[in-house]
Amino acid sequence: MERANAIPIRAYARLLRDYLQPQMPRALLLGVLLLASIALRLANPQIVRYFLDSAEAQTGIERLFSAAALFMAVAIVRQIVVVAATYASENVAWTATNALRADLALHCLKLDMSFHKQYKPGELIERVDGDVNQLANFFSQLVVNLFGNLLLVAGVLVLLLLQDWRLGLAITGATLAGLLALNWLNSRVIPRWERLRETEAQLFGSIEEWLNGTEEIRSSGAEPYILRRLYMWLRERWLRVIAAMRVQVWIFTLPINVFALAYVAAHLIGNTLFSDGSLTIGALFVIFYYIDLVKGPLWGILDQVQELQRATASIVRITELRGIQPTIHDGPGVTFPAGPLAVAFEDVSFHYADDPASRVLKDITFRLQPGTVLGLLGRTGSGKSTLTRLLFRFYDPSGGTIRLDAEDIRRARQTELRDRIGMVTQEVQLFRATVRQNLTLFDDTVPDERVLAVVREVGLDGWLAGLPRGLDTVLESGGGLSAGEAQLLAFARIFLADPGVVILDEASSRLDPATEARIEHAVDRLMAGRTGIIIAHRLGTVQRADEIMILDEGRIIEYGARADLAADAASRFSQLLRTGLEEVMA
Ligand code: ATP
Ligand code: MG
């Protein structure tokens, strides 16, 4: 972590360039409006001074009227400028942050599976939305305002110095001392706010995890444990807020004290100067007015520096996130032929973590002819799902080569690969969208007749007929469908995509016999004319395989044609058949 108040100018500049350049005219207009509003604020007291001095010199009522009219005009124009600037700044900020949000979301989607395993969705939301929210002002007015306010304060101090150097010096001293103290306090408070945000990211990550696991938590009676954890996080957050507020409160009160000092100086010095006649009443007014005027910008600078530092923390995190690069890259591209494809693993090894000692797959070699179906068996944790994830290129093997239709899959683009391989995982993800969108995966070009034909093919037509609005019924993510129906829906997706290779990671949950029969039937249809890898948990599905492979601790311990293995009484497969697949594998 970088030191909180060491401002990473380059990262700032890059973000500003990337997200303001596309809306340059609007951003420039905003800059002009903001500077104009600051300049107008400086102009008004000079008019009042003219008014007062004219009144004292008794130079006639017309002058007073015109001064008053000018004063009002300037005040009104300033209000209009402020409104316009606010509008423009919201506009610029939203355009920039929305573009950044979209870029970050896309970036995250492109990152490796290992990245997504590491970060909880709640944490990512906090990055893509929470951190970006912090940047809204940064993009629109922060830089201009900070600059403008510094200019304003400097301008006032110069005007005061010109008016009377002793007065100017005293007030400059008080202001400088105040700013230094502020800067010091700020450097203390920022890390504390940052720790608060970290705690919040973790809190939301946990909440997201708990909400996802509501069923498990309830069924295992873990509510008291979760509540205790929640309480601990909330307490942690509370402590962090208090720690930050302890410093923050000094920051809140500091400007008030600085100004008390400035007024005292102005009274003492102004009084003497007025008594010996070296100041007019108008000049005296201007001095007090300017001290008052400097108050706003100083508060503003304080706010803006804090915001800049908060933005710093967010920018550092966003830059970090943008810096993470996927390790899976597209190859030059391959055109796979239509129809079933051959699959080959050559000496494939793989480990998830950086530690090569923890290999999940070891020297896997096999070859599937186009159109054959492989039944993959093995105890839980033996590496079956992992093997299929490699074929899909969620991860790259740490050794060896995987070929699809004799091409190294690393030579293909990921979209080409995923177009030609279909996968049904153990858990089917439903989206909160219509049945049609859930089936076509948001591809609106698929005609309804095709969708309906596929629904009939997998045997979901009865279910569809029972839905209130047919294909337009909105499904709730995660709910509403039985495990069997969800599997069938996933099959239907594959039918629509019509890939050459199908991977089926069968759900190990038990289904009722009727649903099981429907699934078997659908698997039959699914495998026809395609190469298949089925991770089977049911005897029925295994019977469909042409070849059988048994994995144990990442190694192939048996591999051959199903008929041969079943006939050989000494094989592990026939042993499994005798004792019952479900008992051994579950
Ligand atoms: P099951 O029958 O229970 O689905 P499986 O054969 O599919 O088991 P895999 O999911 O391939 O088993 O897991 C193989 C090994 O890899 C296990 O020891 C598991 O703990 C480990 N593993 C799986 N996924 C990851 C991951 N994302 N990061 C680290 N290790 C993992
Ligand atoms: Mg698995």
PDB file of C-alpha atoms in Angstrom, residues 337-502:
ATOM      1  CA  PRO A 337     -15.057 -27.864 -38.422  1.00  0.00           C
ATOM      2  CA  ALA A 338     -18.754 -28.415 -37.778  1.00  0.00           C
ATOM      3  CA  GLY A 339     -19.884 -31.659 -36.189  1.00  0.00           C
ATOM      4  CA  PRO A 340     -18.286 -33.701 -33.406  1.00  0.00           C
ATOM      5  CA  LEU A 341     -14.631 -32.914 -32.588  1.00  0.00           C
ATOM      6  CA  ALA A 342     -11.777 -35.101 -31.353  1.00  0.00           C
ATOM      7  CA  VAL A 343     -10.404 -34.329 -27.873  1.00  0.00           C
ATOM      8  CA  ALA A 344      -6.894 -35.232 -26.762  1.00  0.00           C
ATOM      9  CA  PHE A 345      -4.969 -34.713 -23.528  1.00  0.00           C
ATOM     10  CA  GLU A 346      -1.207 -35.215 -23.801  1.00  0.00           C
ATOM     11  CA  ASP A 347       0.707 -35.493 -20.529  1.00  0.00           C
ATOM     12  CA  VAL A 348      -1.435 -32.851 -18.908  1.00  0.00           C
ATOM     13  CA  SER A 349      -0.568 -31.768 -15.380  1.00  0.00           C
ATOM     14  CA  PHE A 350      -2.197 -29.023 -13.405  1.00  0.00           C
ATOM     15  CA  HIS A 351      -2.155 -27.349 -10.012  1.00  0.00           C
ATOM     16  CA  TYR A 352      -4.418 -24.531  -8.854  1.00  0.00           C
ATOM     17  CA  ALA A 353      -2.177 -22.583  -6.528  1.00  0.00           C
ATOM     18  CA  ASP A 354       1.379 -21.451  -7.157  1.00  0.00           C
ATOM     19  CA  ASP A 355       2.603 -24.533  -5.386  1.00  0.00           C
ATOM     20  CA  PRO A 356       3.538 -27.232  -7.924  1.00  0.00           C
ATOM     21  CA  ALA A 357       3.615 -29.816  -5.131  1.00  0.00           C
ATOM     22  CA  SER A 358      -0.175 -29.677  -4.867  1.00  0.00           C
ATOM     23  CA  ARG A 359      -0.897 -31.077  -8.299  1.00  0.00           C
ATOM     24  CA  VAL A 360      -4.556 -31.781  -8.892  1.00  0.00           C
ATOM     25  CA  LEU A 361      -3.970 -33.550 -12.212  1.00  0.00           C
ATOM     26  CA  LYS A 362      -0.921 -35.678 -13.009  1.00  0.00           C
ATOM     27  CA  ASP A 363       0.211 -36.819 -16.459  1.00  0.00           C
ATOM     28  CA  ILE A 364      -3.240 -37.230 -17.944  1.00  0.00           C
ATOM     29  CA  THR A 365      -3.120 -38.701 -21.440  1.00  0.00           C
ATOM     30  CA  PHE A 366      -6.082 -39.884 -23.465  1.00  0.00           C
ATOM     31  CA  ARG A 367      -7.680 -39.456 -26.839  1.00  0.00           C
ATOM     32  CA  LEU A 368     -11.363 -39.300 -27.694  1.00  0.00           C
ATOM     33  CA  GLN A 369     -12.431 -39.966 -31.280  1.00  0.00           C
ATOM     34  CA  PRO A 370     -15.114 -37.623 -32.635  1.00  0.00           C
ATOM     35  CA  GLY A 371     -18.530 -38.743 -31.515  1.00  0.00           C
ATOM     36  CA  THR A 372     -17.417 -40.973 -28.637  1.00  0.00           C
ATOM     37  CA  VAL A 373     -18.617 -40.465 -25.101  1.00  0.00           C
ATOM     38  CA  LEU A 374     -16.252 -40.725 -22.156  1.00  0.00           C
ATOM     39  CA  GLY A 375     -17.604 -41.591 -18.733  1.00  0.00           C
ATOM     40  CA  LEU A 376     -15.424 -39.991 -16.072  1.00  0.00           C
ATOM     41  CA  LEU A 377     -15.542 -41.597 -12.638  1.00  0.00           C
ATOM     42  CA  GLY A 378     -13.655 -41.034  -9.432  1.00  0.00           C
ATOM     43  CA  ARG A 379     -14.028 -40.176  -5.809  1.00  0.00           C
ATOM     44  CA  THR A 380     -14.942 -36.668  -4.802  1.00  0.00           C
ATOM     45  CA  GLY A 381     -11.948 -34.348  -5.139  1.00  0.00           C
ATOM     46  CA  SER A 382     -10.163 -36.661  -7.577  1.00  0.00           C
ATOM     47  CA  GLY A 383      -9.974 -33.921 -10.231  1.00  0.00           C
ATOM     48  CA  LYS A 384     -12.907 -34.663 -12.544  1.00  0.00           C
ATOM     49  CA  SER A 385     -14.355 -31.165 -12.679  1.00  0.00           C
ATOM     50  CA  THR A 386     -10.849 -29.749 -12.927  1.00  0.00           C
ATOM     51  CA  LEU A 387     -10.155 -31.801 -16.035  1.00  0.00           C
ATOM     52  CA  THR A 388     -13.194 -30.378 -17.777  1.00  0.00           C
ATOM     53  CA  ARG A 389     -12.334 -26.816 -16.717  1.00  0.00           C
ATOM     54  CA  LEU A 390      -9.002 -27.203 -18.489  1.00  0.00           C
ATOM     55  CA  LEU A 391     -10.677 -28.259 -21.711  1.00  0.00           C
ATOM     56  CA  PHE A 392     -12.880 -25.198 -21.469  1.00  0.00           C
ATOM     57  CA  ARG A 393      -9.755 -23.125 -20.840  1.00  0.00           C
ATOM     58  CA  PHE A 394     -10.836 -21.625 -17.569  1.00  0.00           C
ATOM     59  CA  TYR A 395      -7.264 -22.460 -16.617  1.00  0.00           C
ATOM     60  CA  ASP A 396      -4.213 -23.434 -18.630  1.00  0.00           C
ATOM     61  CA  PRO A 397      -2.453 -26.685 -17.749  1.00  0.00           C
ATOM     62  CA  SER A 398       0.899 -26.317 -16.006  1.00  0.00           C
ATOM     63  CA  GLY A 399       2.318 -29.009 -18.259  1.00  0.00           C
ATOM     64  CA  GLY A 400       1.310 -30.875 -21.395  1.00  0.00           C
ATOM     65  CA  THR A 401      -1.043 -30.039 -24.241  1.00  0.00           C
ATOM     66  CA  ILE A 402      -4.779 -30.251 -24.778  1.00  0.00           C
ATOM     67  CA  ARG A 403      -5.985 -30.618 -28.331  1.00  0.00           C
ATOM     68  CA  LEU A 404      -9.363 -30.092 -29.884  1.00  0.00           C
ATOM     69  CA  ASP A 405      -9.585 -31.481 -33.393  1.00  0.00           C
ATOM     70  CA  ALA A 406      -5.765 -31.903 -33.367  1.00  0.00           C
ATOM     71  CA  GLU A 407      -5.241 -28.161 -32.631  1.00  0.00           C
ATOM     72  CA  ASP A 408      -3.639 -27.006 -29.401  1.00  0.00           C
ATOM     73  CA  ILE A 409      -6.506 -25.172 -27.690  1.00  0.00           C
ATOM     74  CA  ARG A 410      -4.121 -22.346 -26.803  1.00  0.00           C
ATOM     75  CA  ARG A 411      -4.011 -21.494 -30.500  1.00  0.00           C
ATOM     76  CA  ALA A 412      -7.741 -20.839 -30.585  1.00  0.00           C
ATOM     77  CA  ARG A 413      -9.554 -17.720 -29.517  1.00  0.00           C
ATOM     78  CA  GLN A 414     -11.541 -18.256 -26.340  1.00  0.00           C
ATOM     79  CA  THR A 415     -14.799 -17.419 -28.097  1.00  0.00           C
ATOM     80  CA  GLU A 416     -14.097 -20.030 -30.786  1.00  0.00           C
ATOM     81  CA  LEU A 417     -13.432 -22.620 -28.112  1.00  0.00           C
ATOM     82  CA  ARG A 418     -16.488 -21.780 -26.077  1.00  0.00           C
ATOM     83  CA  ASP A 419     -18.663 -21.749 -29.180  1.00  0.00           C
ATOM     84  CA  ARG A 420     -17.701 -25.332 -29.899  1.00  0.00           C
ATOM     85  CA  ILE A 421     -17.747 -26.758 -26.374  1.00  0.00           C
ATOM     86  CA  GLY A 422     -20.869 -26.856 -24.273  1.00  0.00           C
ATOM     87  CA  MET A 423     -20.775 -27.382 -20.547  1.00  0.00           C
ATOM     88  CA  VAL A 424     -23.369 -28.239 -17.956  1.00  0.00           C
ATOM     89  CA  THR A 425     -21.882 -27.860 -14.507  1.00  0.00           C
ATOM     90  CA  GLN A 426     -22.964 -29.324 -11.201  1.00  0.00           C
ATOM     91  CA  GLU A 427     -24.743 -26.108 -10.353  1.00  0.00           C
ATOM     92  CA  VAL A 428     -26.891 -24.474 -12.984  1.00  0.00           C
ATOM     93  CA  GLN A 429     -26.849 -20.702 -12.882  1.00  0.00           C
ATOM     94  CA  LEU A 430     -30.186 -19.110 -13.646  1.00  0.00           C
ATOM     95  CA  PHE A 431     -30.435 -15.436 -14.441  1.00  0.00           C
ATOM     96  CA  ARG A 432     -33.142 -13.082 -13.342  1.00  0.00           C
ATOM     97  CA  ALA A 433     -34.534 -12.776 -16.829  1.00  0.00           C
ATOM     98  CA  THR A 434     -37.215 -14.324 -19.014  1.00  0.00           C
ATOM     99  CA  VAL A 435     -37.241 -18.039 -19.743  1.00  0.00           C
ATOM    100  CA  ARG A 436     -36.327 -17.216 -23.320  1.00  0.00           C
ATOM    101  CA  GLN A 437     -33.285 -15.207 -22.268  1.00  0.00           C
ATOM    102  CA  ASN A 438     -32.263 -17.925 -19.831  1.00  0.00           C
ATOM    103  CA  LEU A 439     -32.344 -20.448 -22.645  1.00  0.00           C
ATOM    104  CA  THR A 440     -30.699 -18.405 -25.392  1.00  0.00           C
ATOM    105  CA  LEU A 441     -28.330 -16.707 -22.951  1.00  0.00           C
ATOM    106  CA  PHE A 442     -29.540 -13.300 -24.121  1.00  0.00           C
ATOM    107  CA  ASP A 443     -29.116 -14.016 -27.806  1.00  0.00           C
ATOM    108  CA  ASP A 444     -32.209 -12.307 -29.239  1.00  0.00           C
ATOM    109  CA  THR A 445     -31.658 -13.617 -32.761  1.00  0.00           C
ATOM    110  CA  VAL A 446     -32.804 -17.151 -31.919  1.00  0.00           C
ATOM    111  CA  PRO A 447     -36.341 -17.615 -33.292  1.00  0.00           C
ATOM    112  CA  ASP A 448     -39.048 -18.744 -30.862  1.00  0.00           C
ATOM    113  CA  GLU A 449     -39.826 -21.863 -32.888  1.00  0.00           C
ATOM    114  CA  ARG A 450     -36.305 -23.126 -32.274  1.00  0.00           C
ATOM    115  CA  VAL A 451     -36.497 -22.385 -28.577  1.00  0.00           C
ATOM    116  CA  LEU A 452     -39.829 -24.191 -28.318  1.00  0.00           C
ATOM    117  CA  ALA A 453     -38.541 -27.184 -30.295  1.00  0.00           C
ATOM    118  CA  VAL A 454     -35.581 -27.501 -27.944  1.00  0.00           C
ATOM    119  CA  VAL A 455     -37.814 -27.178 -24.903  1.00  0.00           C
ATOM    120  CA  ARG A 456     -39.870 -30.097 -26.267  1.00  0.00           C
ATOM    121  CA  GLU A 457     -36.738 -32.059 -27.017  1.00  0.00           C
ATOM    122  CA  VAL A 458     -35.475 -31.938 -23.427  1.00  0.00           C
ATOM    123  CA  GLY A 459     -38.959 -32.612 -22.104  1.00  0.00           C
ATOM    124  CA  LEU A 460     -39.598 -29.259 -20.449  1.00  0.00           C
ATOM    125  CA  ASP A 461     -42.733 -28.523 -22.512  1.00  0.00           C
ATOM    126  CA  GLY A 462     -45.008 -29.548 -19.654  1.00  0.00           C
ATOM    127  CA  TRP A 463     -43.188 -27.224 -17.291  1.00  0.00           C
ATOM    128  CA  LEU A 464     -43.304 -24.361 -19.806  1.00  0.00           C
ATOM    129  CA  ALA A 465     -47.045 -24.844 -20.343  1.00  0.00           C
ATOM    130  CA  GLY A 466     -47.543 -24.353 -16.594  1.00  0.00           C
ATOM    131  CA  LEU A 467     -45.819 -20.952 -16.566  1.00  0.00           C
ATOM    132  CA  PRO A 468     -48.129 -17.926 -16.515  1.00  0.00           C
ATOM    133  CA  ARG A 469     -46.487 -16.075 -19.399  1.00  0.00           C
ATOM    134  CA  GLY A 470     -44.715 -18.874 -21.252  1.00  0.00           C
ATOM    135  CA  LEU A 471     -41.320 -17.893 -22.624  1.00  0.00           C
ATOM    136  CA  ASP A 472     -41.801 -14.381 -21.300  1.00  0.00           C
ATOM    137  CA  THR A 473     -42.080 -15.499 -17.684  1.00  0.00           C
ATOM    138  CA  VAL A 474     -39.335 -13.921 -15.610  1.00  0.00           C
ATOM    139  CA  LEU A 475     -37.318 -16.456 -13.605  1.00  0.00           C
ATOM    140  CA  GLU A 476     -35.902 -15.483 -10.264  1.00  0.00           C
ATOM    141  CA  SER A 477     -32.188 -16.165 -10.054  1.00  0.00           C
ATOM    142  CA  GLY A 478     -31.511 -19.123  -7.835  1.00  0.00           C
ATOM    143  CA  GLY A 479     -35.116 -19.999  -7.099  1.00  0.00           C
ATOM    144  CA  GLY A 480     -38.241 -21.488  -8.499  1.00  0.00           C
ATOM    145  CA  LEU A 481     -36.857 -24.493 -10.361  1.00  0.00           C
ATOM    146  CA  SER A 482     -36.196 -27.963  -9.040  1.00  0.00           C
ATOM    147  CA  ALA A 483     -32.683 -29.354  -9.447  1.00  0.00           C
ATOM    148  CA  GLY A 484     -33.891 -31.638 -12.235  1.00  0.00           C
ATOM    149  CA  GLU A 485     -35.664 -28.856 -14.111  1.00  0.00           C
ATOM    150  CA  ALA A 486     -32.599 -26.661 -13.816  1.00  0.00           C
ATOM    151  CA  GLN A 487     -30.469 -29.443 -15.341  1.00  0.00           C
ATOM    152  CA  LEU A 488     -32.901 -29.857 -18.205  1.00  0.00           C
ATOM    153  CA  LEU A 489     -32.875 -26.128 -18.777  1.00  0.00           C
ATOM    154  CA  ALA A 490     -29.095 -26.238 -18.963  1.00  0.00           C
ATOM    155  CA  PHE A 491     -29.346 -29.053 -21.525  1.00  0.00           C
ATOM    156  CA  ALA A 492     -31.671 -26.920 -23.586  1.00  0.00           C
ATOM    157  CA  ARG A 493     -29.058 -24.146 -23.613  1.00  0.00           C
ATOM    158  CA  ILE A 494     -26.538 -26.595 -25.055  1.00  0.00           C
ATOM    159  CA  PHE A 495     -28.975 -27.759 -27.720  1.00  0.00           C
ATOM    160  CA  LEU A 496     -29.440 -24.176 -28.826  1.00  0.00           C
ATOM    161  CA  ALA A 497     -25.701 -23.554 -28.979  1.00  0.00           C
ATOM    162  CA  ASP A 498     -25.188 -26.848 -30.822  1.00  0.00           C
ATOM    163  CA  PRO A 499     -21.512 -27.447 -29.923  1.00  0.00           C
ATOM    164  CA  GLY A 500     -19.284 -30.297 -31.152  1.00  0.00           C
ATOM    165  CA  VAL A 501     -18.184 -31.319 -27.667  1.00  0.00           C
ATOM    166  CA  VAL A 502     -20.395 -31.550 -24.613  1.00  0.00           C
TER     167      VAL A 502
END
